[in-house]
Coordinates of C-alpha atoms in Angstrom, one line a residue:
Chain A
M1 CA 128.6 73.0 43.3
S2 CA 125.0 72.6 43.5
K3 CA 122.7 75.9 43.4
M4 CA 122.3 77.0 46.5
S5 CA 125.9 77.4 47.4
K6 CA 126.9 78.9 44.1
E7 CA 124.0 81.6 45.1
M8 CA 125.3 82.1 48.3
I9 CA 129.2 82.9 47.1
H10 CA 127.5 85.2 44.1
L11 CA 125.7 86.7 47.5
L12 CA 129.4 86.8 49.5
G13 CA 131.3 88.0 46.6
N14 CA 129.3 91.0 46.2
Y15 CA 128.0 92.0 49.3
G16 CA 130.9 91.0 51.2
H17 CA 133.0 93.7 50.5
I18 CA 130.9 97.2 50.7
G19 CA 131.7 97.8 54.6
F20 CA 136.1 97.6 53.6
T21 CA 135.5 99.4 50.2
F22 CA 133.2 102.2 51.5
V23 CA 136.4 102.6 54.6
A24 CA 139.2 101.9 52.2
A25 CA 137.7 104.6 50.5
I26 CA 137.0 107.1 52.9
F27 CA 141.1 106.1 54.3
I28 CA 142.7 106.8 51.0
G29 CA 140.7 110.3 50.4
M30 CA 142.0 111.4 54.1
G31 CA 145.6 110.0 53.2
G32 CA 146.4 111.7 50.1
G33 CA 144.8 114.9 52.1
I34 CA 146.5 114.6 55.1
Y35 CA 149.9 114.0 52.3
L36 CA 149.3 116.8 50.8
D37 CA 149.1 119.0 53.5
Q38 CA 152.0 118.1 55.4
K39 CA 154.5 116.9 52.3
V40 CA 153.3 118.7 49.5
F41 CA 152.7 122.1 50.7
D42 CA 154.6 122.1 54.4
D43 CA 152.0 122.5 56.6
R44 CA 151.0 125.7 55.0
T45 CA 147.1 124.4 53.5
T46 CA 146.6 122.6 57.1
P47 CA 143.6 121.6 57.5
W48 CA 141.9 121.9 54.0
F49 CA 143.5 120.0 51.9
T50 CA 142.5 116.9 54.9
F51 CA 139.1 118.2 54.8
I52 CA 138.6 118.3 50.8
G53 CA 140.6 114.5 50.6
L54 CA 138.6 113.8 53.7
A55 CA 135.2 114.3 51.8
F56 CA 135.9 113.2 48.2
G57 CA 136.8 110.0 50.5
I58 CA 133.3 109.4 51.6
A59 CA 131.8 110.3 48.5
A60 CA 134.1 107.8 46.7
G61 CA 132.5 105.7 48.9
F62 CA 129.1 106.1 48.4
K63 CA 130.1 106.2 45.0
S64 CA 131.2 102.8 45.0
L65 CA 128.2 101.5 46.8
F66 CA 126.3 102.9 44.3
D67 CA 128.0 100.9 41.9
I68 CA 127.3 97.5 43.9
I69 CA 123.5 98.4 43.1
K70 CA 123.7 99.0 39.9
Q71 CA 125.5 96.4 38.9
Q72 CA 123.3 93.8 40.8
D73 CA 120.5 95.4 38.8
K74 CA 122.2 94.5 35.4
D75 CA 122.9 90.8 36.3
Chain B
M1 CA 153.7 83.8 69.3
E2 CA 151.1 82.9 67.0
H3 CA 152.7 80.1 65.9
P4 CA 154.9 77.9 68.4
I5 CA 156.0 75.8 66.0
L6 CA 157.0 75.7 62.5
F7 CA 158.8 73.3 61.3
I8 CA 160.0 74.2 58.0
S9 CA 161.7 77.4 60.2
I10 CA 163.2 74.2 62.6
I11 CA 164.4 72.6 59.7
L12 CA 166.3 75.9 57.7
E13 CA 167.1 76.6 61.8
K14 CA 169.7 73.1 62.3
L15 CA 170.8 73.7 58.4
G16 CA 172.5 77.1 59.7
L17 CA 170.6 79.5 57.7
P18 CA 169.1 82.5 59.8
I19 CA 165.4 82.7 60.6
P20 CA 164.0 86.3 61.3
H21 CA 162.5 86.7 65.1
G22 CA 160.3 89.5 63.8
P23 CA 158.2 89.2 61.1
V24 CA 160.5 90.5 58.4
G25 CA 164.4 90.0 59.0
H26 CA 167.0 92.2 58.4
G27 CA 169.3 91.0 54.7
L28 CA 168.3 89.1 51.9
V29 CA 169.2 85.6 53.6
E30 CA 167.0 86.5 56.7
Q31 CA 164.4 87.8 54.5
L32 CA 164.2 84.8 51.8
C33 CA 164.0 82.7 55.5
A34 CA 161.0 84.4 56.6
P35 CA 158.1 81.6 57.3
Y36 CA 155.1 83.7 55.1
M37 CA 158.7 82.8 52.7
T38 CA 159.0 79.6 52.6
Y39 CA 155.7 78.0 53.1
T40 CA 154.6 79.7 49.8
W41 CA 157.5 78.0 48.1
F42 CA 156.0 74.6 50.3
T43 CA 153.0 75.4 48.6
M44 CA 153.9 76.0 45.2
L45 CA 156.0 72.8 45.5
F46 CA 153.1 71.1 47.1
L47 CA 151.1 71.9 44.4
V48 CA 153.6 71.0 41.3
V49 CA 154.4 67.7 43.2
V50 CA 150.9 66.9 43.5
G51 CA 149.1 68.4 40.3
K52 CA 152.5 66.2 38.2
L53 CA 151.6 62.8 40.6
T54 CA 148.1 62.7 39.9
L55 CA 148.6 63.6 36.2
G56 CA 151.7 61.7 35.4
N57 CA 150.3 60.8 31.9
L58 CA 146.5 62.0 30.6
E59 CA 144.1 58.7 29.8
M60 CA 141.2 58.8 27.3
V61 CA 139.5 56.9 30.4
P62 CA 140.2 59.4 33.3
G63 CA 141.3 57.2 37.0
K64 CA 140.9 58.9 39.9
G65 CA 144.1 61.9 39.8
Q66 CA 142.6 63.0 36.6
N67 CA 139.3 62.5 37.4
F68 CA 139.5 64.9 40.3
W69 CA 141.1 67.9 38.3
E70 CA 138.6 67.7 35.2
I71 CA 136.1 68.4 38.2
V72 CA 138.2 71.3 39.6
I73 CA 139.6 72.7 36.1
G74 CA 136.2 72.3 34.5
G75 CA 133.9 73.8 37.6
M76 CA 136.2 76.8 37.3
D77 CA 136.1 77.1 33.7
N78 CA 132.3 76.4 33.5
F79 CA 132.4 79.8 36.5
F80 CA 135.0 82.2 34.5
V81 CA 133.1 81.7 31.0
E82 CA 129.3 82.2 32.5
N83 CA 131.1 85.6 34.4
M84 CA 133.1 86.9 31.9
G85 CA 132.3 85.2 28.7
R86 CA 134.4 82.8 26.4
D87 CA 137.1 84.4 24.9
L88 CA 138.3 86.9 28.0
A89 CA 137.5 83.9 30.2
D90 CA 140.6 81.9 27.8
K91 CA 142.9 84.5 28.1
L92 CA 142.9 85.2 31.5
F93 CA 142.6 81.4 32.7
P94 CA 145.6 80.2 33.8
M95 CA 146.4 83.3 35.7
I96 CA 143.0 83.6 37.6
A97 CA 143.0 79.3 38.0
T98 CA 146.7 79.7 39.2
F99 CA 145.2 82.4 42.0
A100 CA 142.4 80.0 43.2
L101 CA 144.6 77.1 43.4
Y102 CA 147.1 79.0 45.4
I103 CA 145.2 80.7 47.7
A104 CA 142.9 78.0 48.8
V105 CA 145.7 75.8 49.4
A106 CA 148.0 78.7 51.6
N107 CA 144.5 79.0 53.1
L108 CA 144.0 75.7 54.4
I109 CA 147.4 74.7 54.9
G110 CA 147.7 77.0 58.0
L111 CA 145.0 74.5 59.6
I112 CA 147.6 71.6 59.9
P113 CA 150.0 72.1 62.8
G114 CA 153.2 73.1 62.5
F115 CA 152.1 74.7 59.1
M116 CA 151.6 78.1 58.6
S117 CA 148.7 79.9 55.8
P118 CA 151.1 82.2 53.8
T119 CA 148.9 84.4 53.1
S120 CA 148.1 85.5 56.9
S121 CA 151.2 88.1 55.9
I122 CA 150.4 91.1 54.5
N123 CA 152.7 90.5 51.8
T124 CA 151.3 88.0 50.4
T125 CA 148.0 89.4 49.9
L126 CA 149.3 92.9 49.3
A127 CA 151.8 91.4 45.9
L128 CA 148.6 89.0 45.1
T129 CA 146.3 92.1 44.6
I130 CA 148.8 94.7 42.9
I131 CA 149.7 91.3 40.4
V132 CA 145.3 91.5 39.9
W133 CA 145.2 95.3 39.8
I134 CA 148.0 95.9 37.8
T135 CA 146.5 93.5 35.1
H136 CA 142.9 94.4 35.1
H137 CA 144.2 98.2 34.0
I138 CA 146.5 96.9 31.0
I139 CA 143.2 94.6 30.2
G140 CA 141.0 98.0 30.1
I141 CA 143.7 99.3 27.9
R142 CA 144.8 96.5 25.2
A143 CA 140.3 97.0 25.0
N144 CA 139.8 100.3 24.9
G145 CA 142.7 102.0 24.0
F146 CA 142.1 105.7 25.2
A147 CA 138.7 105.3 25.5
Y148 CA 139.7 103.7 28.7
V149 CA 140.1 107.0 30.2
K150 CA 136.4 107.4 30.0
H151 CA 136.0 104.9 32.5
F152 CA 137.5 107.8 35.5
L153 CA 135.5 110.5 33.8
G154 CA 131.7 109.8 34.6
P155 CA 128.6 110.3 32.9
M156 CA 128.7 113.6 31.7
P157 CA 131.4 115.9 31.0
V158 CA 130.6 119.1 33.5
L159 CA 131.2 116.7 36.8
I160 CA 134.6 115.8 35.4
P161 CA 136.5 117.4 38.3
L162 CA 134.4 116.3 40.7
M163 CA 134.3 112.5 39.3
L164 CA 137.7 112.0 38.4
P165 CA 139.4 112.4 42.4
I166 CA 136.6 110.1 43.6
E167 CA 136.7 107.4 40.5
L168 CA 140.0 107.7 41.6
I169 CA 139.8 107.0 45.6
S170 CA 137.8 104.2 44.7
N171 CA 139.9 102.1 42.0
F172 CA 142.9 102.4 44.6
A173 CA 140.5 101.8 47.4
R174 CA 140.2 97.7 45.5
L175 CA 143.5 97.6 45.8
L176 CA 143.2 98.4 50.2
S177 CA 140.1 96.3 50.1
L178 CA 140.9 93.4 48.1
S179 CA 144.3 92.5 49.9
I180 CA 143.0 93.8 53.6
R181 CA 140.2 91.5 53.3
L182 CA 142.2 88.2 52.4
F183 CA 144.9 88.8 54.8
G184 CA 142.3 89.7 57.7
N185 CA 140.0 86.8 57.6
I186 CA 143.2 84.5 57.7
M187 CA 145.3 85.8 60.1
A188 CA 142.4 86.4 62.4
K189 CA 141.8 82.0 61.8
E190 CA 145.8 81.4 62.0
T191 CA 145.9 83.6 65.6
L192 CA 142.8 82.3 67.1
L193 CA 144.2 78.2 66.7
G194 CA 147.5 79.2 67.8
I195 CA 146.2 81.1 70.8
L196 CA 143.4 78.4 71.4
F197 CA 146.3 75.6 70.8
M198 CA 147.9 77.4 73.8
L199 CA 145.0 77.3 76.6
A200 CA 144.0 74.5 76.0
G201 CA 144.9 72.5 73.1
A202 CA 145.8 69.2 75.2
Y203 CA 140.7 69.5 75.2
F204 CA 140.6 69.7 71.4
A205 CA 139.2 73.2 72.1
P206 CA 140.9 74.7 69.0
L207 CA 138.5 72.2 66.9
P208 CA 135.5 74.0 66.7
I209 CA 137.8 77.2 64.8
M210 CA 139.7 74.2 62.4
V211 CA 135.8 73.5 61.7
L212 CA 135.2 77.3 60.5
G213 CA 138.9 77.8 59.8
V214 CA 138.4 75.2 56.3
L215 CA 134.8 77.0 55.3
V216 CA 137.0 80.8 56.1
S217 CA 139.7 79.4 54.0
L218 CA 137.6 77.9 51.2
V219 CA 135.1 81.1 51.3
Q220 CA 137.7 83.7 51.1
A221 CA 139.6 81.9 48.1
M222 CA 136.9 82.1 46.0
V223 CA 135.2 85.4 47.4
F224 CA 139.1 87.4 46.1
V225 CA 138.7 84.9 42.8
L226 CA 135.2 85.7 42.4
L227 CA 136.1 89.6 42.9
T228 CA 139.1 89.3 40.4
V229 CA 136.8 88.0 37.4
V230 CA 134.3 91.2 38.5
Y231 CA 137.3 93.8 38.0
F232 CA 138.4 92.3 34.9
T233 CA 134.7 92.1 33.5
Q234 CA 134.2 95.6 34.4
S235 CA 137.4 97.0 32.8
N236 CA 137.1 94.6 29.8
E237 CA 133.1 96.4 29.3
H238 CA 133.3 100.1 27.2
A239 CA 132.0 102.8 29.4
H240 CA 129.0 104.0 29.3

């Protein structure tokens, strides 16, 4: 394998999943919030856990971006 | 609709086995005969038979077949050692190399008319991802013991209530993103090829997409393996 394509694969592996990881984190956070609201607390707390989960999901998305930058600095 | 002709399904149907008409059938036999299952077995059979044929007996001076496998396996071994270190690479080489070969062959097989990529079904990719996800936790627990929990607690004790959910969510996001990326890319390739075959198959319209398909298949297999390696390395090292 030539050096160029090796570097290309590394870049693809490190940065190709940025978008997907960000979106997946938000979906999982908000999904967890909705599950807590509707299934665990039977709609008594309706909007709140959804919003809290959404906030945590967005925070987790940004944290995964931060991790990717940190990992790149280390290499 | 995407797969007008699947020859294994046709053969099984002639043999009198039930072929599901939806993506997943009802009942055990019908589920076992679903296309992504039969083509998974076909891929496994292909890898075993080709490996056996080309590597029948190992020789000191390698022939054609042995040369090919030495390059493939040696290249993968170098790559893993570069990223994970000798110890971890030796321990996990069989698993990750099997994943790499299986995903690469499973992706490429869909380019041949009459075949389908097993990885274009979310069931296959999710199964692969769950194996990787559970393994990286096992590696972390074996390497760090109880201190593995520190991976999820953030930099300082005051921030634990804030960082714990964030770390857990981003850990579960790996499960989702790893499986859906492979599934999405391969499913898109398969669907696009199927539609182009139906619209203008006689005029070689799918050819450019097939060239791209070869690229996408290999790159996605490599990306899956690279991310697996990165996750294993991260869970193996000590928490900051």
